[in-house]
Short mmCIF file of C-alpha atoms in Angstrom, two decimals:
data_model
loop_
_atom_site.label_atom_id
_atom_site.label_comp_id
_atom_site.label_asym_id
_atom_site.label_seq_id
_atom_site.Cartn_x
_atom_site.Cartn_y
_atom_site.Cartn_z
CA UNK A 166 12.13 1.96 2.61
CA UNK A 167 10.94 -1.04 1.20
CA UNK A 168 8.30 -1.29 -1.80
CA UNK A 169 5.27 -3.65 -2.30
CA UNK A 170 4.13 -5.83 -4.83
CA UNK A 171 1.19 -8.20 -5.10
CA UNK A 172 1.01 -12.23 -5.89
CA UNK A 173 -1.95 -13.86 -6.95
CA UNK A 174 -4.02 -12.18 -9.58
CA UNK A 175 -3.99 -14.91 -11.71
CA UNK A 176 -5.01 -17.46 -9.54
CA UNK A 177 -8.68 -18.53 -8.21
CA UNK A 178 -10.94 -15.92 -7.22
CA UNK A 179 -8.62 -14.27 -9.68
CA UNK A 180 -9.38 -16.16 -12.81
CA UNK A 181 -12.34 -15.23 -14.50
CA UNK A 182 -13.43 -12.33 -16.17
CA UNK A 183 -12.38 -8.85 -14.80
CA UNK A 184 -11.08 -10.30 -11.66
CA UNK A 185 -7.58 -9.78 -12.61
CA UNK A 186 -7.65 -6.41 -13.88
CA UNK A 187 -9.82 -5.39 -10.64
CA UNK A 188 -7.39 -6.57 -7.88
CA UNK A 189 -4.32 -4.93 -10.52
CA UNK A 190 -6.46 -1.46 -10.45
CA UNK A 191 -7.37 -1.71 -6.28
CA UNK A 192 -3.29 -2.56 -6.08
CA UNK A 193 -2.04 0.47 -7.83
CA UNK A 194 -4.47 2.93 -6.35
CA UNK A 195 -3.16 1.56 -3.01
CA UNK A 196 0.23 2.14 -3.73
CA UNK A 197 1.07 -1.15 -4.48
CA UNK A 198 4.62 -0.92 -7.04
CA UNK A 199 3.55 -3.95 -8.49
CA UNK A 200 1.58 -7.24 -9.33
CA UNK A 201 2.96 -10.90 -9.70
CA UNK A 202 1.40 -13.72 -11.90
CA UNK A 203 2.50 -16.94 -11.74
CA UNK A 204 2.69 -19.87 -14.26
CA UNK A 205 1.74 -23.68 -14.16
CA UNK A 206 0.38 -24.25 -17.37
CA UNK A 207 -0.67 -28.06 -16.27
CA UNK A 208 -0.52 -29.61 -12.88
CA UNK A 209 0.17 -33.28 -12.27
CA UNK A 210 -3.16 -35.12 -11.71
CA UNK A 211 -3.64 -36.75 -9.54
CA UNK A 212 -1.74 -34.52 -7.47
CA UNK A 213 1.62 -35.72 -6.40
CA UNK A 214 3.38 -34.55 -2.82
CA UNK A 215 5.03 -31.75 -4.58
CA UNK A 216 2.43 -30.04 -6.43
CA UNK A 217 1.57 -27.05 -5.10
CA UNK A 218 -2.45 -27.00 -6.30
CA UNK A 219 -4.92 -29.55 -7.00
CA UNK A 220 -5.06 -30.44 -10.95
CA UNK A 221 -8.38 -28.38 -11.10
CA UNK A 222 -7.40 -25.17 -9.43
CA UNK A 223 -7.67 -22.45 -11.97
CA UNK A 224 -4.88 -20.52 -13.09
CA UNK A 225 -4.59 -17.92 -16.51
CA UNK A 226 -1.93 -17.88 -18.47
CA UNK A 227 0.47 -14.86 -17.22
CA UNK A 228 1.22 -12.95 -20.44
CA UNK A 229 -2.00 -13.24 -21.48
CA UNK A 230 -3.41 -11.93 -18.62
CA UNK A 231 -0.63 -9.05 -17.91
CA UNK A 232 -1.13 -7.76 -21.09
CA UNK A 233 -5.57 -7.48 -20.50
CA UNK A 234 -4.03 -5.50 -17.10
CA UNK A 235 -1.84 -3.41 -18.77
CA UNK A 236 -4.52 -2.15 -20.69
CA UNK A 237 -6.36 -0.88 -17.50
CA UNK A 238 -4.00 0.62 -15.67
CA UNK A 239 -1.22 3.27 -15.95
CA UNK A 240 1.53 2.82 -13.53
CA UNK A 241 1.70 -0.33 -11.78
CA UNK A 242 4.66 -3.00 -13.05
CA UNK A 243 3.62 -5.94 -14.38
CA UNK A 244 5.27 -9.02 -12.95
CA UNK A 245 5.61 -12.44 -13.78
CA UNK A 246 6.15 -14.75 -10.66
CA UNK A 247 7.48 -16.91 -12.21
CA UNK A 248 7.52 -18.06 -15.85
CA UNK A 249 9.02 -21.66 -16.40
CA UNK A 250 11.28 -20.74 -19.05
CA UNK A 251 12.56 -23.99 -20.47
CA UNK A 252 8.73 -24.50 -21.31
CA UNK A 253 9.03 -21.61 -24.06
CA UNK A 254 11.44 -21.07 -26.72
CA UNK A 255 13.05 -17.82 -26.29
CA UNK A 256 12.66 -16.79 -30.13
CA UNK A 257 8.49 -16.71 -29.65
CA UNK A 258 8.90 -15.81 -26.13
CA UNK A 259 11.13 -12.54 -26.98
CA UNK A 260 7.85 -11.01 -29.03
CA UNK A 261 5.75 -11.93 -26.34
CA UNK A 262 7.83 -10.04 -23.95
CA UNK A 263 8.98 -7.39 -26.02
CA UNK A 264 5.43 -6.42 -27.54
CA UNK A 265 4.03 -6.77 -23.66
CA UNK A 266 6.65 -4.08 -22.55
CA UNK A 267 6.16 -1.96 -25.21
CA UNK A 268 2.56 -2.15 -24.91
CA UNK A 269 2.55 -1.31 -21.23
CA UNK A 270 5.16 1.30 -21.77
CA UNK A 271 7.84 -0.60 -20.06
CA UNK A 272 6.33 -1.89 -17.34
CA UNK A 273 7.33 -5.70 -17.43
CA UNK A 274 9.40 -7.97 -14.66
CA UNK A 275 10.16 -11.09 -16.30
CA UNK A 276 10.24 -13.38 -13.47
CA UNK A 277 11.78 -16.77 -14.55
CA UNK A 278 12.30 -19.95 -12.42
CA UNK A 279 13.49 -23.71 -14.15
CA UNK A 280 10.31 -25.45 -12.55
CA UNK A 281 10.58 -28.47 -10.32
CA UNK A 282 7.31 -30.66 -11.28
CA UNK A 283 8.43 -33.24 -13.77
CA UNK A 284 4.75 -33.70 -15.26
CA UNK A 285 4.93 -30.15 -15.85
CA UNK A 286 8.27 -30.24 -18.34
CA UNK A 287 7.66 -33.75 -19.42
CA UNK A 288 4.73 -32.48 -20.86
CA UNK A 289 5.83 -29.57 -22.22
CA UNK A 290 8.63 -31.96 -23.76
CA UNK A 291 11.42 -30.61 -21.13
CA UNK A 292 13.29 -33.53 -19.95
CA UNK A 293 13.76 -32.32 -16.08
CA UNK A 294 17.64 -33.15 -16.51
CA UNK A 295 17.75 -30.35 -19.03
CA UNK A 296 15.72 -27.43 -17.57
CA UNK A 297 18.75 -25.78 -16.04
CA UNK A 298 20.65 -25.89 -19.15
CA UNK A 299 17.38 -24.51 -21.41
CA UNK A 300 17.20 -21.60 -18.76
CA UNK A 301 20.62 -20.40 -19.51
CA UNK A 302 21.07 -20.56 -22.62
CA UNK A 303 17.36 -19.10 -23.21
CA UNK A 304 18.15 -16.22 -21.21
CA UNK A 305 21.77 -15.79 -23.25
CA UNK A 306 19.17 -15.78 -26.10
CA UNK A 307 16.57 -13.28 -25.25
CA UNK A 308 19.10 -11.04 -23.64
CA UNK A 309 20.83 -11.40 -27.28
CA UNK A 310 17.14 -10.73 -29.22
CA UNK A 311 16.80 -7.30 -26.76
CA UNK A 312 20.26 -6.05 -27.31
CA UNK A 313 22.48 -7.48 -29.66
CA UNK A 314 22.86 -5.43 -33.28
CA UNK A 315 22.92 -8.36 -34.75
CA UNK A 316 21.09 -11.57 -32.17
CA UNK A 317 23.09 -14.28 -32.55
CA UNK A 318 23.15 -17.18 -29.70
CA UNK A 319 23.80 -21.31 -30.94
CA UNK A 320 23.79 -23.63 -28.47
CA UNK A 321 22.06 -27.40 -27.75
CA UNK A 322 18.85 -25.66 -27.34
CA UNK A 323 18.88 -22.57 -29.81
CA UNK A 324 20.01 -22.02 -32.96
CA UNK A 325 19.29 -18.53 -33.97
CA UNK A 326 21.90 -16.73 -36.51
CA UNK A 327 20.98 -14.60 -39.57
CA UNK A 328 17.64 -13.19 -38.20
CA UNK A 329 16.43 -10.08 -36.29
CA UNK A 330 14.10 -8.90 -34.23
CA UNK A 331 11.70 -5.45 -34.25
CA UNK A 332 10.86 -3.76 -32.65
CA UNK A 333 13.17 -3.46 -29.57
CA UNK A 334 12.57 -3.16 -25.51
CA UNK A 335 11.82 0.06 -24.49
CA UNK A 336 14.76 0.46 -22.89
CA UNK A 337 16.97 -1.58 -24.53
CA UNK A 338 16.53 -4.56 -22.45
CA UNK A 339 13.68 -6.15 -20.21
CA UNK A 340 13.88 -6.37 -16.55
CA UNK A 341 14.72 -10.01 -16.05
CA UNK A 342 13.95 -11.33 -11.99
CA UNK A 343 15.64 -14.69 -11.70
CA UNK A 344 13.23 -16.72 -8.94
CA UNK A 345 14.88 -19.87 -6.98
CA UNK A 346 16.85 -20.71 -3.79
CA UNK A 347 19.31 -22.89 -4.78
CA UNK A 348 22.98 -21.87 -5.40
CA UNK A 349 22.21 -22.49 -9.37
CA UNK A 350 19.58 -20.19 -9.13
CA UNK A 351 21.85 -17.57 -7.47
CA UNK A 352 24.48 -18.09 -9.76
CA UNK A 353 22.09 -17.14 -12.88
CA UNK A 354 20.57 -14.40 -11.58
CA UNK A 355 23.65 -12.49 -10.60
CA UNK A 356 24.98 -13.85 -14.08
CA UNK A 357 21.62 -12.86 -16.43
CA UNK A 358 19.42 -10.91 -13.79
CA UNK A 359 18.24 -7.87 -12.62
CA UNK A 360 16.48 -8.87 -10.15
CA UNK A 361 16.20 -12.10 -7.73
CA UNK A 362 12.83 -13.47 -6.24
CA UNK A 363 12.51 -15.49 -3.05
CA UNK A 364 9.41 -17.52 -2.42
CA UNK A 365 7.62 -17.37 0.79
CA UNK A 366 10.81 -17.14 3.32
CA UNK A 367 11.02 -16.11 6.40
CA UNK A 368 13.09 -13.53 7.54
CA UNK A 369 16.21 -15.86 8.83
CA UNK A 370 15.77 -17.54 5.49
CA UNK A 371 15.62 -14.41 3.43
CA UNK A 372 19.02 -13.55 5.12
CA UNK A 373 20.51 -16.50 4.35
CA UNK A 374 19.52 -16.34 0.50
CA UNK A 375 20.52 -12.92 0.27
CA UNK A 376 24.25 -13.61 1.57
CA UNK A 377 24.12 -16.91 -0.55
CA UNK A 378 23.30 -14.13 -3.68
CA UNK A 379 26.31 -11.53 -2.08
CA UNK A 380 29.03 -14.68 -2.56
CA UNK A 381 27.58 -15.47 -6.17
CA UNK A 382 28.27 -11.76 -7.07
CA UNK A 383 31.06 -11.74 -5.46
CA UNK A 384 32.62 -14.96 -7.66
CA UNK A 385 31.95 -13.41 -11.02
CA UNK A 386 32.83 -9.78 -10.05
CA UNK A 387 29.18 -8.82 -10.41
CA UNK A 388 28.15 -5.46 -8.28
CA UNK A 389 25.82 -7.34 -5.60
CA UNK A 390 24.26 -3.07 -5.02
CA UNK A 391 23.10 -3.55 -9.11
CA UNK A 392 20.77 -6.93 -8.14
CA UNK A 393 17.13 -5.57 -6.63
CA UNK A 394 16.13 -8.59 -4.55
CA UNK A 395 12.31 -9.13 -3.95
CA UNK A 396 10.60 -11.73 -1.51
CA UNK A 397 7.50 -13.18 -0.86
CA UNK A 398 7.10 -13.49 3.10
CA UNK A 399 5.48 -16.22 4.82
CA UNK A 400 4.48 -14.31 7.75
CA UNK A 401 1.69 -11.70 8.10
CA UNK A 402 3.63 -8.25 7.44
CA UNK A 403 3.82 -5.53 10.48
CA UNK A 404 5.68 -2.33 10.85
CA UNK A 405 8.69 -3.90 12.28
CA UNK A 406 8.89 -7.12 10.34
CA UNK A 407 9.10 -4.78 7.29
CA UNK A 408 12.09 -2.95 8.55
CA UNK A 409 13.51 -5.73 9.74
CA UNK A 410 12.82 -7.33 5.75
CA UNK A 411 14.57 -3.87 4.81
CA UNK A 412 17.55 -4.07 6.76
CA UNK A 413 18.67 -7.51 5.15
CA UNK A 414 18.76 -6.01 1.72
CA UNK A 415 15.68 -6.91 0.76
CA UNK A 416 13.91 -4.23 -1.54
CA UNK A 417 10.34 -5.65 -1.90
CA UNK A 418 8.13 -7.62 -0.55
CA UNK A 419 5.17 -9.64 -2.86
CA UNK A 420 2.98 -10.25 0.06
CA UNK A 421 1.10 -13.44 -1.07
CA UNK A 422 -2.26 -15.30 0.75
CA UNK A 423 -1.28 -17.53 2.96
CA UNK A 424 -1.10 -21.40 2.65
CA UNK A 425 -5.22 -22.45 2.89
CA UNK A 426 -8.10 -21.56 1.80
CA UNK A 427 -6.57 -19.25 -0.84
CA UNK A 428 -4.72 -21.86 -2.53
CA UNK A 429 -8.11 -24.51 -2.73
CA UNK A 430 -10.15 -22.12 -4.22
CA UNK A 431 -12.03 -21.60 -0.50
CA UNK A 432 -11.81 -17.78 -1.07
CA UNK A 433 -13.98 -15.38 -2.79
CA UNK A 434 -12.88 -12.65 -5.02
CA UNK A 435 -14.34 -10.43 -1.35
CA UNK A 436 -11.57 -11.97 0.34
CA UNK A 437 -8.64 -11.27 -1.70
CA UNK A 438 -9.57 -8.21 -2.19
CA UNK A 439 -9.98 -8.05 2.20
CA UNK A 440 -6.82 -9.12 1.65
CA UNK A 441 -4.94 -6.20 -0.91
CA UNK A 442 -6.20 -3.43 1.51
CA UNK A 443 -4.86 -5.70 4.70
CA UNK A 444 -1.79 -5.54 3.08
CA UNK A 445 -1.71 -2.14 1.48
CA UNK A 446 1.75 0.06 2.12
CA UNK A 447 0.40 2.50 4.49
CA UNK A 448 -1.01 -0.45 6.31
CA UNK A 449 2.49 -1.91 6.95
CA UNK A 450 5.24 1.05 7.15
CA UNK A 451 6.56 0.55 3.19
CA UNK A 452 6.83 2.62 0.31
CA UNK A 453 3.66 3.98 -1.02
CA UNK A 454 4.27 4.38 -4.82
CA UNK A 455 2.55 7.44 -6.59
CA UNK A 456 -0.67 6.52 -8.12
CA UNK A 457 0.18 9.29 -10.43
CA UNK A 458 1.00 7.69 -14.16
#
């Protein structure tokens, strides 16, 4: 069977007071597994082709928000889908992370992606040529911060020798989702991941990713059955198109609004929520999880 998480509750309808913790709480007594936030801490304005939302669509800041959900619920996982991690240095980051999961009793997914809007990172002082560089060797560094007796990880970017960090991960490290569908993206997720994330695919799509991540595992001798793989699917969700999701590998499914109203802040908090029970796991055939904490 396949599980079910939820995209979205930082975003719109989503972002203002309560909102987010009410469509987390409506999620997990539904039997959602869990609920993705995503990250654009400034858009380009104007907008530019690429951007995905106009300059004034609201969106919270993930951890921030995860942390207020946390707080009001007891068993859903706390996702983020995804952080731009070349936008944060992995020493501040780490504490972030670590004091969210222990907070929430270990319920964080990092989701990480490199980002792609070059306003974004320029902004955030990230020249675009050396996001995929930063997100390696700040994942060798937080993976270092969770684990390592003694963290220890020099590089362009980092520089961190004779310090530690307290306390640890709850268990031992945190779940790290590597988001992107290009064969970089594959190759550092099967290299620092637990987890990938696809972005709205289809189902031919999803297949091809998934094989793309098989080879990648496959090239560094890295147990492809270890890597859970979650997607976000751009088609409304029946029975059979979440078996057929199921029988490509695929072990969740973030069902996210689709493309419209949604995403130019034409819905009400009324409809998103329309939206959580449309969606809910014994709607579609998947994996209710037990509301029980």
């Amino acid at each position: 069977m396949i599980s079910i998480g939820l995209f979205g509750i930082t975003m719109g309808p989503c972002a203002r007071v309560e909102a987010s913790a009410r469509a987390a709480g409506l999620a997990e007594c539904l039997g959602y597994d869990s609920v993705w936030a995503p990250e654009h801490a400034v858009l380009p304005a104007p907008r530019t082709p690429n951007s995905p939302l106009d300059p004034s669509y609201p969106i919270l800041d993930p951890l921030v928000t995860l942390a207020h959900v946390a707080a009001l619920t007891t068993r859903i996982k706390l996702a983020t889908g995804v952080v731009l991690i070349p936008q944060h240095h992995p020493v501040v980051l780490s504490k972030q992370l670590v004091t969210l999961d222990l907070l929430s009793a270990g319920r964080v997914m990092f989701g990480v992606g490199v980002g792609y809007l070059d306003g974004e990172l320029r902004a955030a002082g990230v020249p675009m040529s050396e996001r995929g560089s930063r997100a390696d060797e700040y994942l060798r560094a937080l993976h270092s911060l969770w684990a390592d007796e003694h963290p220890h990880c020099e590089g362009a970017h980092v520089n961190i020798v004779d310090v530690d960090a307290h306390p640890r991960p709850t268990g031992g490290r945190i779940h790290v989702v590597v988001g992107g569908q290009a064969p970089a993206a594959h190759r550092r997720a099967v290299k620092f991941g637990a987890g990938w994330y696809g972005f709205m695919l289809d189902r031919a799509a999803a297949a091809a990713q998934v094989e793309s991540l098989r080879r990648s595992a496959q090239a560094i001798g890295r147990d492809f059955s270890e890597l859970e793989i979650s997607v976000s699917p751009v088609e409304p969700l029946t029975n059979q198109i979440v078996a057929d999701y199921a029988a490509l590998g695929v072990h969740r499914l973030v069902v996210t609004p689709p493309r419209g109203p949604f995403w130019r802040t034409g819905w009400s908090y009324a409809d998103y929520e329309n939206f959580i029970h449309r969606n809910a796991p014994a709607q579609i055939g998947a994996t209710e999880i037990s509301t029980t904490p």
